Amino acid sequence: MLLLAVDTATPAVTVALHDGESVLAESNQVDARRHGELLLPSVDKVLAEAGLKLDALTGIVVGVGPGPYTGLRVGLVTASTFATVLGIPVHGLCTLDGLAYAAGAAGIEGPFTVATDARRKEVYWARYEDPRTRVGEPAVDRPADIAEQVAGMPAVGQGALLYPDVFTDARAPEHLSAAALASLAVERLAAGQEFLPPTPLYLRRPDAQVPKNYKVVTPQ
């Protein structure tokens, strides 16, 4: 087994290689505006560090969000392209699930909340019974609207750090690492569990939209 894991659903551009036993190499960079510029060099970096070629991969793991439209699609398109060219499967995982798994590795047992920055003064979030068990589906809300639901619980992710009045027990990790995403995928593969399709989990419309009452002007 040799899995390449990538995620661009948050400001972190993160890539890792996992051989089914351990993480061989990883790259983590935080830059919300350079996902497209940073991802492929990061893939090259981890492959070179591990002394491997792209055609050695047996599968791709990709975070499907939720996340902002532009950054999220960079990872998904790259993962799907690699999988198609190499003829290998691509396994989708919820980005929040990866953060929850990383929280478990950091010593958080549960229950707890994962929250990432959704912009527009909102967060993408979900509650977890433990690092492997999500309660319900991911959602996008204003922090003040979910204050009662998350009160008193530990919380991880950048969204929790941005709104300390609501997430009063915010802890690391702030961003997802592809190493955690890959490790979670290895566990789920071993257990025969299903994965998500490699399609984006947006939860809302893209930020860029055609203006209302747009007037089309054509030449006479």
PDB file of C-alpha atoms in Angstrom:
ATOM      1  CA  MET A   1       0.000   0.000   0.000  1.00  0.00           C
ATOM      2  CA  LEU A   2       1.156   3.511  -0.789  1.00  0.00           C
ATOM      3  CA  LEU A   3      -1.372   6.286  -0.299  1.00  0.00           C
ATOM      4  CA  LEU A   4      -0.979   9.929  -1.268  1.00  0.00           C
ATOM      5  CA  ALA A   5      -3.204  12.142   0.898  1.00  0.00           C
ATOM      6  CA  VAL A   6      -4.003  15.757   0.014  1.00  0.00           C
ATOM      7  CA  ASP A   7      -6.290  18.415   1.462  1.00  0.00           C
ATOM      8  CA  THR A   8      -6.893  22.037   0.436  1.00  0.00           C
ATOM      9  CA  ALA A   9     -10.243  22.641   2.153  1.00  0.00           C
ATOM     10  CA  THR A  10      -8.705  24.990   4.739  1.00  0.00           C
ATOM     11  CA  PRO A  11      -5.872  27.555   4.532  1.00  0.00           C
ATOM     12  CA  ALA A  12      -3.484  24.603   4.953  1.00  0.00           C
ATOM     13  CA  VAL A  13      -2.054  23.009   1.803  1.00  0.00           C
ATOM     14  CA  THR A  14      -1.175  19.607   3.177  1.00  0.00           C
ATOM     15  CA  VAL A  15       0.227  16.450   1.551  1.00  0.00           C
ATOM     16  CA  ALA A  16       1.422  13.136   2.993  1.00  0.00           C
ATOM     17  CA  LEU A  17       2.562   9.662   1.931  1.00  0.00           C
ATOM     18  CA  HIS A  18       1.496   6.608   3.947  1.00  0.00           C
ATOM     19  CA  ASP A  19       2.605   3.013   3.325  1.00  0.00           C
ATOM     20  CA  GLY A  20      -0.078   1.388   5.461  1.00  0.00           C
ATOM     21  CA  GLU A  21       2.189   1.227   8.490  1.00  0.00           C
ATOM     22  CA  SER A  22       3.401   4.785   8.982  1.00  0.00           C
ATOM     23  CA  VAL A  23       3.708   8.213   7.392  1.00  0.00           C
ATOM     24  CA  LEU A  24       6.748   8.269   5.095  1.00  0.00           C
ATOM     25  CA  ALA A  25       6.803  12.006   4.349  1.00  0.00           C
ATOM     26  CA  GLU A  26       4.583  15.049   4.696  1.00  0.00           C
ATOM     27  CA  SER A  27       4.380  18.728   3.798  1.00  0.00           C
ATOM     28  CA  ASN A  28       2.234  21.350   5.529  1.00  0.00           C
ATOM     29  CA  GLN A  29       1.974  24.991   4.449  1.00  0.00           C
ATOM     30  CA  VAL A  30      -0.624  27.550   5.503  1.00  0.00           C
ATOM     31  CA  ASP A  31      -1.524  30.064   2.803  1.00  0.00           C
ATOM     32  CA  ALA A  32      -5.183  30.636   2.000  1.00  0.00           C
ATOM     33  CA  ARG A  33      -4.450  32.276  -1.374  1.00  0.00           C
ATOM     34  CA  ARG A  34      -1.877  29.918  -2.936  1.00  0.00           C
ATOM     35  CA  HIS A  35      -3.458  26.447  -2.955  1.00  0.00           C
ATOM     36  CA  GLY A  36      -2.991  26.023  -6.700  1.00  0.00           C
ATOM     37  CA  GLU A  37       0.573  27.257  -6.584  1.00  0.00           C
ATOM     38  CA  LEU A  38       1.707  25.151  -3.625  1.00  0.00           C
ATOM     39  CA  LEU A  39      -0.004  21.787  -4.034  1.00  0.00           C
ATOM     40  CA  LEU A  40       1.946  20.157  -6.878  1.00  0.00           C
ATOM     41  CA  PRO A  41       5.378  21.231  -5.557  1.00  0.00           C
ATOM     42  CA  SER A  42       4.328  19.754  -2.203  1.00  0.00           C
ATOM     43  CA  VAL A  43       3.492  16.438  -3.903  1.00  0.00           C
ATOM     44  CA  ASP A  44       6.888  16.468  -5.612  1.00  0.00           C
ATOM     45  CA  LYS A  45       8.563  17.226  -2.280  1.00  0.00           C
ATOM     46  CA  VAL A  46       7.055  14.317  -0.346  1.00  0.00           C
ATOM     47  CA  LEU A  47       7.708  11.860  -3.173  1.00  0.00           C
ATOM     48  CA  ALA A  48      11.342  12.972  -3.391  1.00  0.00           C
ATOM     49  CA  GLU A  49      11.755  12.763   0.381  1.00  0.00           C
ATOM     50  CA  ALA A  50      10.454   9.197   0.335  1.00  0.00           C
ATOM     51  CA  GLY A  51      12.539   8.310  -2.736  1.00  0.00           C
ATOM     52  CA  LEU A  52       9.473   7.258  -4.707  1.00  0.00           C
ATOM     53  CA  LYS A  53       7.822   8.025  -8.033  1.00  0.00           C
ATOM     54  CA  LEU A  54       4.199   8.938  -8.634  1.00  0.00           C
ATOM     55  CA  ASP A  55       3.509   5.629 -10.390  1.00  0.00           C
ATOM     56  CA  ALA A  56       4.275   3.757  -7.151  1.00  0.00           C
ATOM     57  CA  LEU A  57       0.999   4.987  -5.615  1.00  0.00           C
ATOM     58  CA  THR A  58      -1.801   2.493  -4.995  1.00  0.00           C
ATOM     59  CA  GLY A  59      -4.437   5.020  -3.956  1.00  0.00           C
ATOM     60  CA  ILE A  60      -5.268   8.682  -3.374  1.00  0.00           C
ATOM     61  CA  VAL A  61      -6.941  10.120  -0.266  1.00  0.00           C
ATOM     62  CA  VAL A  62      -8.506  13.561  -0.526  1.00  0.00           C
ATOM     63  CA  GLY A  63     -10.327  15.839   1.879  1.00  0.00           C
ATOM     64  CA  VAL A  64     -13.711  16.759   0.380  1.00  0.00           C
ATOM     65  CA  GLY A  65     -14.429  19.645   2.744  1.00  0.00           C
ATOM     66  CA  PRO A  66     -16.478  21.401   3.778  1.00  0.00           C
ATOM     67  CA  GLY A  67     -14.438  24.349   2.608  1.00  0.00           C
ATOM     68  CA  PRO A  68     -14.475  27.479   0.450  1.00  0.00           C
ATOM     69  CA  TYR A  69     -15.062  26.785  -3.228  1.00  0.00           C
ATOM     70  CA  THR A  70     -11.804  27.886  -4.833  1.00  0.00           C
ATOM     71  CA  GLY A  71      -9.314  26.271  -2.477  1.00  0.00           C
ATOM     72  CA  LEU A  72     -11.279  23.064  -2.047  1.00  0.00           C
ATOM     73  CA  ARG A  73     -11.518  22.269  -5.745  1.00  0.00           C
ATOM     74  CA  VAL A  74      -7.726  22.492  -6.190  1.00  0.00           C
ATOM     75  CA  GLY A  75      -7.167  19.377  -4.086  1.00  0.00           C
ATOM     76  CA  LEU A  76     -10.142  17.500  -5.493  1.00  0.00           C
ATOM     77  CA  VAL A  77      -9.243  18.116  -9.135  1.00  0.00           C
ATOM     78  CA  THR A  78      -5.614  17.174  -8.509  1.00  0.00           C
ATOM     79  CA  ALA A  79      -6.553  13.970  -6.675  1.00  0.00           C
ATOM     80  CA  SER A  80      -9.056  12.908  -9.334  1.00  0.00           C
ATOM     81  CA  THR A  81      -6.585  13.641 -12.133  1.00  0.00           C
ATOM     82  CA  PHE A  82      -3.837  11.574 -10.504  1.00  0.00           C
ATOM     83  CA  ALA A  83      -6.252   8.709  -9.904  1.00  0.00           C
ATOM     84  CA  THR A  84      -7.478   8.729 -13.498  1.00  0.00           C
ATOM     85  CA  VAL A  85      -4.006   8.887 -15.034  1.00  0.00           C
ATOM     86  CA  LEU A  86      -2.605   6.181 -12.751  1.00  0.00           C
ATOM     87  CA  GLY A  87      -5.706   3.976 -12.793  1.00  0.00           C
ATOM     88  CA  ILE A  88      -5.955   3.837  -8.997  1.00  0.00           C
ATOM     89  CA  PRO A  89      -8.837   4.530  -6.589  1.00  0.00           C
ATOM     90  CA  VAL A  90      -9.451   7.890  -4.939  1.00  0.00           C
ATOM     91  CA  HIS A  91     -10.963   7.904  -1.441  1.00  0.00           C
ATOM     92  CA  GLY A  92     -12.829  10.940  -0.164  1.00  0.00           C
ATOM     93  CA  LEU A  93     -12.911  11.858   3.515  1.00  0.00           C
ATOM     94  CA  CYS A  94     -14.624  14.710   5.327  1.00  0.00           C
ATOM     95  CA  THR A  95     -11.973  17.271   6.257  1.00  0.00           C
ATOM     96  CA  LEU A  96     -13.583  17.735   9.678  1.00  0.00           C
ATOM     97  CA  ASP A  97     -13.222  13.983  10.299  1.00  0.00           C
ATOM     98  CA  GLY A  98      -9.512  14.295   9.615  1.00  0.00           C
ATOM     99  CA  LEU A  99      -9.211  17.116  12.128  1.00  0.00           C
ATOM    100  CA  ALA A 100     -11.138  15.078  14.681  1.00  0.00           C
ATOM    101  CA  TYR A 101      -8.741  12.163  14.169  1.00  0.00           C
ATOM    102  CA  ALA A 102      -5.798  14.530  14.627  1.00  0.00           C
ATOM    103  CA  ALA A 103      -7.409  15.828  17.817  1.00  0.00           C
ATOM    104  CA  GLY A 104      -7.460  12.278  19.124  1.00  0.00           C
ATOM    105  CA  ALA A 105      -3.765  11.933  18.400  1.00  0.00           C
ATOM    106  CA  ALA A 106      -3.263  15.149  20.402  1.00  0.00           C
ATOM    107  CA  GLY A 107      -4.969  13.579  23.420  1.00  0.00           C
ATOM    108  CA  ILE A 108      -8.575  14.757  23.107  1.00  0.00           C
ATOM    109  CA  GLU A 109     -10.983  11.907  23.756  1.00  0.00           C
ATOM    110  CA  GLY A 110     -14.431  13.494  23.486  1.00  0.00           C
ATOM    111  CA  PRO A 111     -17.010  14.682  23.220  1.00  0.00           C
ATOM    112  CA  PHE A 112     -15.696  17.717  21.378  1.00  0.00           C
ATOM    113  CA  THR A 113     -16.321  20.038  18.425  1.00  0.00           C
ATOM    114  CA  VAL A 114     -14.380  20.638  15.225  1.00  0.00           C
ATOM    115  CA  ALA A 115     -14.764  24.068  13.614  1.00  0.00           C
ATOM    116  CA  THR A 116     -13.002  25.556  10.581  1.00  0.00           C
ATOM    117  CA  ASP A 117     -13.211  29.062   9.155  1.00  0.00           C
ATOM    118  CA  ALA A 118     -16.036  29.378   6.613  1.00  0.00           C
ATOM    119  CA  ARG A 119     -15.510  33.117   6.120  1.00  0.00           C
ATOM    120  CA  ARG A 120     -18.525  35.491   6.147  1.00  0.00           C
ATOM    121  CA  LYS A 121     -18.278  35.328   9.974  1.00  0.00           C
ATOM    122  CA  GLU A 122     -19.347  31.669   9.875  1.00  0.00           C
ATOM    123  CA  VAL A 123     -17.784  28.306  10.685  1.00  0.00           C
ATOM    124  CA  TYR A 124     -17.984  24.840   9.211  1.00  0.00           C
ATOM    125  CA  TRP A 125     -18.485  22.570  12.185  1.00  0.00           C
ATOM    126  CA  ALA A 126     -19.499  19.196  13.554  1.00  0.00           C
ATOM    127  CA  ARG A 127     -19.697  17.521  16.952  1.00  0.00           C
ATOM    128  CA  TYR A 128     -17.835  14.301  17.744  1.00  0.00           C
ATOM    129  CA  GLU A 129     -18.484  11.654  20.360  1.00  0.00           C
ATOM    130  CA  ASP A 130     -14.853  10.586  20.040  1.00  0.00           C
ATOM    131  CA  PRO A 131     -12.072  11.089  17.451  1.00  0.00           C
ATOM    132  CA  ARG A 132     -13.625   8.539  15.076  1.00  0.00           C
ATOM    133  CA  THR A 133     -17.344   9.128  15.620  1.00  0.00           C
ATOM    134  CA  ARG A 134     -19.107  12.183  14.233  1.00  0.00           C
ATOM    135  CA  VAL A 135     -22.554  13.152  15.566  1.00  0.00           C
ATOM    136  CA  GLY A 136     -24.734  14.190  12.624  1.00  0.00           C
ATOM    137  CA  GLU A 137     -23.693  15.914   9.427  1.00  0.00           C
ATOM    138  CA  PRO A 138     -21.308  18.846   8.989  1.00  0.00           C
ATOM    139  CA  ALA A 139     -22.973  22.261   8.959  1.00  0.00           C
ATOM    140  CA  VAL A 140     -22.188  25.927   8.355  1.00  0.00           C
ATOM    141  CA  ASP A 141     -23.459  28.481  10.874  1.00  0.00           C
ATOM    142  CA  ARG A 142     -22.693  31.711  12.643  1.00  0.00           C
ATOM    143  CA  PRO A 143     -20.898  30.876  15.894  1.00  0.00           C
ATOM    144  CA  ALA A 144     -23.419  32.723  18.047  1.00  0.00           C
ATOM    145  CA  ASP A 145     -26.223  30.547  16.630  1.00  0.00           C
ATOM    146  CA  ILE A 146     -24.586  27.318  17.852  1.00  0.00           C
ATOM    147  CA  ALA A 147     -23.251  28.576  21.180  1.00  0.00           C
ATOM    148  CA  GLU A 148     -25.600  26.429  23.250  1.00  0.00           C
ATOM    149  CA  GLN A 149     -24.786  23.286  21.254  1.00  0.00           C
ATOM    150  CA  VAL A 150     -21.016  23.587  21.754  1.00  0.00           C
ATOM    151  CA  ALA A 151     -20.953  25.139  25.218  1.00  0.00           C
ATOM    152  CA  GLY A 152     -18.449  23.613  27.625  1.00  0.00           C
ATOM    153  CA  MET A 153     -16.866  21.263  25.113  1.00  0.00           C
ATOM    154  CA  PRO A 154     -13.278  21.295  23.869  1.00  0.00           C
ATOM    155  CA  ALA A 155     -13.011  22.506  20.272  1.00  0.00           C
ATOM    156  CA  VAL A 156     -10.290  22.241  17.636  1.00  0.00           C
ATOM    157  CA  GLY A 157      -9.699  23.971  14.325  1.00  0.00           C
ATOM    158  CA  GLN A 158      -9.113  27.530  13.186  1.00  0.00           C
ATOM    159  CA  GLY A 159     -12.811  28.347  13.501  1.00  0.00           C
ATOM    160  CA  ALA A 160     -12.705  27.631  17.211  1.00  0.00           C
ATOM    161  CA  LEU A 161      -9.682  29.889  17.693  1.00  0.00           C
ATOM    162  CA  LEU A 162     -11.344  32.740  15.789  1.00  0.00           C
ATOM    163  CA  TYR A 163     -14.397  32.838  18.085  1.00  0.00           C
ATOM    164  CA  PRO A 164     -13.184  32.277  21.674  1.00  0.00           C
ATOM    165  CA  ASP A 165     -16.360  33.766  23.154  1.00  0.00           C
ATOM    166  CA  VAL A 166     -18.293  30.785  21.760  1.00  0.00           C
ATOM    167  CA  PHE A 167     -15.607  28.096  21.724  1.00  0.00           C
ATOM    168  CA  THR A 168     -14.305  28.729  25.221  1.00  0.00           C
ATOM    169  CA  ASP A 169     -12.022  25.675  25.329  1.00  0.00           C
ATOM    170  CA  ALA A 170     -10.242  25.942  21.964  1.00  0.00           C
ATOM    171  CA  ARG A 171      -7.256  23.632  21.526  1.00  0.00           C
ATOM    172  CA  ALA A 172      -4.761  22.428  18.915  1.00  0.00           C
ATOM    173  CA  PRO A 173      -4.650  21.330  16.173  1.00  0.00           C
ATOM    174  CA  GLU A 174      -5.573  24.520  14.321  1.00  0.00           C
ATOM    175  CA  HIS A 175      -5.256  23.047  10.816  1.00  0.00           C
ATOM    176  CA  LEU A 176      -5.607  19.581   9.312  1.00  0.00           C
ATOM    177  CA  SER A 177      -2.527  17.587   8.379  1.00  0.00           C
ATOM    178  CA  ALA A 178      -2.683  15.131   5.491  1.00  0.00           C
ATOM    179  CA  ALA A 179      -0.774  12.719   7.728  1.00  0.00           C
ATOM    180  CA  ALA A 180      -3.843  12.450   9.960  1.00  0.00           C
ATOM    181  CA  LEU A 181      -6.115  12.129   6.925  1.00  0.00           C
ATOM    182  CA  ALA A 182      -3.959   9.310   5.531  1.00  0.00           C
ATOM    183  CA  SER A 183      -3.835   7.481   8.863  1.00  0.00           C
ATOM    184  CA  LEU A 184      -7.620   7.665   9.176  1.00  0.00           C
ATOM    185  CA  ALA A 185      -7.971   6.315   5.640  1.00  0.00           C
ATOM    186  CA  VAL A 186      -5.682   3.376   6.419  1.00  0.00           C
ATOM    187  CA  GLU A 187      -7.867   2.472   9.419  1.00  0.00           C
ATOM    188  CA  ARG A 188     -11.045   2.682   7.354  1.00  0.00           C
ATOM    189  CA  LEU A 189      -9.588   0.626   4.529  1.00  0.00           C
ATOM    190  CA  ALA A 190      -8.544  -2.075   6.982  1.00  0.00           C
ATOM    191  CA  ALA A 191     -12.050  -2.120   8.443  1.00  0.00           C
ATOM    192  CA  GLY A 192     -13.681  -2.286   5.007  1.00  0.00           C
ATOM    193  CA  GLN A 193     -15.544   0.968   5.549  1.00  0.00           C
ATOM    194  CA  GLU A 194     -16.929   3.074   2.734  1.00  0.00           C
ATOM    195  CA  PHE A 195     -15.492   6.408   1.624  1.00  0.00           C
ATOM    196  CA  LEU A 196     -17.060   9.538   0.224  1.00  0.00           C
ATOM    197  CA  PRO A 197     -16.903  10.233  -3.501  1.00  0.00           C
ATOM    198  CA  PRO A 198     -14.247  12.802  -4.485  1.00  0.00           C
ATOM    199  CA  THR A 199     -16.788  15.579  -4.920  1.00  0.00           C
ATOM    200  CA  PRO A 200     -16.809  18.889  -3.038  1.00  0.00           C
ATOM    201  CA  LEU A 201     -18.793  19.372   0.142  1.00  0.00           C
ATOM    202  CA  TYR A 202     -19.529  23.095  -0.067  1.00  0.00           C
ATOM    203  CA  LEU A 203     -22.635  23.441   2.172  1.00  0.00           C
ATOM    204  CA  ARG A 204     -23.399  26.792   0.525  1.00  0.00           C
ATOM    205  CA  ARG A 205     -23.101  28.668  -2.777  1.00  0.00           C
ATOM    206  CA  PRO A 206     -19.663  29.877  -3.962  1.00  0.00           C
ATOM    207  CA  ASP A 207     -18.535  33.361  -2.922  1.00  0.00           C
ATOM    208  CA  ALA A 208     -18.250  34.462  -6.559  1.00  0.00           C
ATOM    209  CA  GLN A 209     -21.677  34.844  -8.142  1.00  0.00           C
ATOM    210  CA  VAL A 210     -23.207  36.587 -11.152  1.00  0.00           C
ATOM    211  CA  PRO A 211     -24.715  39.911  -9.963  1.00  0.00           C
ATOM    212  CA  LYS A 212     -28.494  40.079  -9.721  1.00  0.00           C
ATOM    213  CA  ASN A 213     -30.330  41.911 -12.503  1.00  0.00           C
ATOM    214  CA  TYR A 214     -27.262  41.460 -14.709  1.00  0.00           C
ATOM    215  CA  LYS A 215     -27.828  43.263 -18.014  1.00  0.00           C
ATOM    216  CA  VAL A 216     -26.455  41.599 -21.145  1.00  0.00           C
ATOM    217  CA  VAL A 217     -25.318  44.104 -23.755  1.00  0.00           C
ATOM    218  CA  THR A 218     -24.955  42.832 -27.304  1.00  0.00           C
ATOM    219  CA  PRO A 219     -23.729  44.822 -30.301  1.00  0.00           C
ATOM    220  CA  GLN A 220     -26.324  46.158 -32.716  1.00  0.00           C
TER     221      GLN A 220
END
